[in-house]
Coordinates of C-alpha atoms in Angstrom, one line a residue:
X1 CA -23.2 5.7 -48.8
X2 CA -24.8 7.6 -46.2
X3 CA -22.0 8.9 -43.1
X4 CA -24.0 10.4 -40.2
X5 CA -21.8 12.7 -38.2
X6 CA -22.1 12.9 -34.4
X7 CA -24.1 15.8 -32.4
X8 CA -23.2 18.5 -30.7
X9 CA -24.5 16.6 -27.6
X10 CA -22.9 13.7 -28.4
X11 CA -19.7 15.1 -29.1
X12 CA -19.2 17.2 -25.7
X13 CA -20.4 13.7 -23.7
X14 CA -17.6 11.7 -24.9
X15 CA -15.1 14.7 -24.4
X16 CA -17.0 14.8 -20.7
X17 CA -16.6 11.0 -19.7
X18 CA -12.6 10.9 -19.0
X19 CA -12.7 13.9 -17.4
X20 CA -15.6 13.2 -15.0
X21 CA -13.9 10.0 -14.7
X22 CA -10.4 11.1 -13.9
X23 CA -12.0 13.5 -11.1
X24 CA -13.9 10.2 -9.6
X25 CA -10.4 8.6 -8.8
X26 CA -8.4 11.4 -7.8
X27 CA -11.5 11.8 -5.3
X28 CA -11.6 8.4 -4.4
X29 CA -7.7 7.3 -4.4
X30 CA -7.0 9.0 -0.9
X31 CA -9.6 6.9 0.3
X32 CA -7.6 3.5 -0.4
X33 CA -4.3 5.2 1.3
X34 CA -6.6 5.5 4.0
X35 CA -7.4 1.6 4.6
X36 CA -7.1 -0.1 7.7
X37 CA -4.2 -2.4 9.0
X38 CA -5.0 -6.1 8.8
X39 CA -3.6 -7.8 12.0
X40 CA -3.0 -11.5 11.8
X41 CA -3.1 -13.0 15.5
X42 CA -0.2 -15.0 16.8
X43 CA -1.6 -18.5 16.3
X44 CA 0.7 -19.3 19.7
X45 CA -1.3 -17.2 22.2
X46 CA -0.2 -19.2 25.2
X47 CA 3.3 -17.3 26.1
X48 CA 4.6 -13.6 25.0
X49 CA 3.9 -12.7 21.9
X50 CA 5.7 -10.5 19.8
X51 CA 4.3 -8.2 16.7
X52 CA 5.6 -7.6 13.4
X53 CA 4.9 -4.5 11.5
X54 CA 4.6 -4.8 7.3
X55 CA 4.6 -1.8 5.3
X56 CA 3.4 -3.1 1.7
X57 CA 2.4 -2.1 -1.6
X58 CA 0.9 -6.2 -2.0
X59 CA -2.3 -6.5 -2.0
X60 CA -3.3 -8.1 1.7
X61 CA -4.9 -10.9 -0.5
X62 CA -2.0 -11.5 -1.6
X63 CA 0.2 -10.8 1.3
X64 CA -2.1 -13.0 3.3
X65 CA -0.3 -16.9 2.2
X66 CA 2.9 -15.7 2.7
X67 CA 1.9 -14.1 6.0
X68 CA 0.4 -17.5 6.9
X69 CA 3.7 -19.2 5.9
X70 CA 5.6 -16.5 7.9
X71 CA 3.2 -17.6 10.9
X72 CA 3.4 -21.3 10.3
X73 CA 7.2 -21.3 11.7
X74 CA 6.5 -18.3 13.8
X75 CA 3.5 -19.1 15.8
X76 CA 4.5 -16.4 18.7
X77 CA 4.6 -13.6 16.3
X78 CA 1.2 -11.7 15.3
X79 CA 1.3 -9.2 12.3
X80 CA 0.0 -5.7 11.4
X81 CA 0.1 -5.5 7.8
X82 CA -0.6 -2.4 6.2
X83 CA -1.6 -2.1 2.5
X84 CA -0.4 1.1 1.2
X85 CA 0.2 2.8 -1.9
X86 CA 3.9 3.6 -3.0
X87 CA 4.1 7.3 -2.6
X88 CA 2.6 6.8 1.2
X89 CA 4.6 3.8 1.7
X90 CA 7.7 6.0 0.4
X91 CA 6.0 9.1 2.7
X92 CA 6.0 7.1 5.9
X93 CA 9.4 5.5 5.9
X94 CA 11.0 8.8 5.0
X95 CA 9.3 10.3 7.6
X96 CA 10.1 7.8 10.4
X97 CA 13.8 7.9 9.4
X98 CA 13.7 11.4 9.9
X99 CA 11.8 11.2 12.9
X100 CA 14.2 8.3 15.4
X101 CA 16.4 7.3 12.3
X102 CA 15.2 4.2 11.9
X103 CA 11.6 2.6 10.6
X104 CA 10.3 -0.4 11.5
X105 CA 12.9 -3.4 10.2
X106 CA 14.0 -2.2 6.7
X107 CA 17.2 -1.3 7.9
X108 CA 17.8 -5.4 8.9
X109 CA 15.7 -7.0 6.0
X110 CA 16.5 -4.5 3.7
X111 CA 19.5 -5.9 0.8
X112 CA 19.7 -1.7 0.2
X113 CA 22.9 -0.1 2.0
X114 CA 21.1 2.4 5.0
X115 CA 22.0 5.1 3.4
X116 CA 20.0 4.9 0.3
X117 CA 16.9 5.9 2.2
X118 CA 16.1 9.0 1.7
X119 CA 16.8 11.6 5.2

């Protein structure tokens, strides 16, 4: 039986590919923290309409049905829903607490007791 062992070459590219490919998403992960906020219109845009702000780890794909539902029996309220990842997400609401002591509506939606975010 004849075993062939690998090259040099070969040997030093497959010891290359994860690192070259762990550099391409730490380069390219800031870039999806970066996306933009998807609004949702109020479907209602005859009287006031009111806004909504969603700070989400979802997926806006994903987000979206519910959204719609939301909307369905809300039809005066449009949404900004922003995609983020966790450790912004957790960055953001730490630093609005901080900032007015209070973040957008987790402290009325939230089941957590106020004081468990972080200050």
């Amino acid at each position: 039986m004849l075993v062939r062992r690998a090259g040099l070459g070969q040997s030093f590219a497959m010891r290359l590919f994860p690192t070259l490919f762990g550099l391409a998403l730490c380069c390219l992960a800031p870039l999806a923290a970066r996306a933009e906020p998807s609004l949702f219109a109020a479907r209602d845009a005859g009287g006031e309409t009111r806004r909504l702000v969603i700070y989400s780890s979802l997926d806006t794909g994903l987000a979206r049905p519910l959204i719609e539902a939301f909307q369905q029996g809300n039809p005066d309220v449009a949404v900004v829903y922003e995609d983020l990842l966790t450790g912004t997400l957790h960055d953001r609401i730490v630093a609005e607490s901080r900032q007015d002591g209070a973040t957008g509506a987790l402290p009325r939606i939230s089941p957590f007791p106020r004081r468990w975010i972080c200050r």
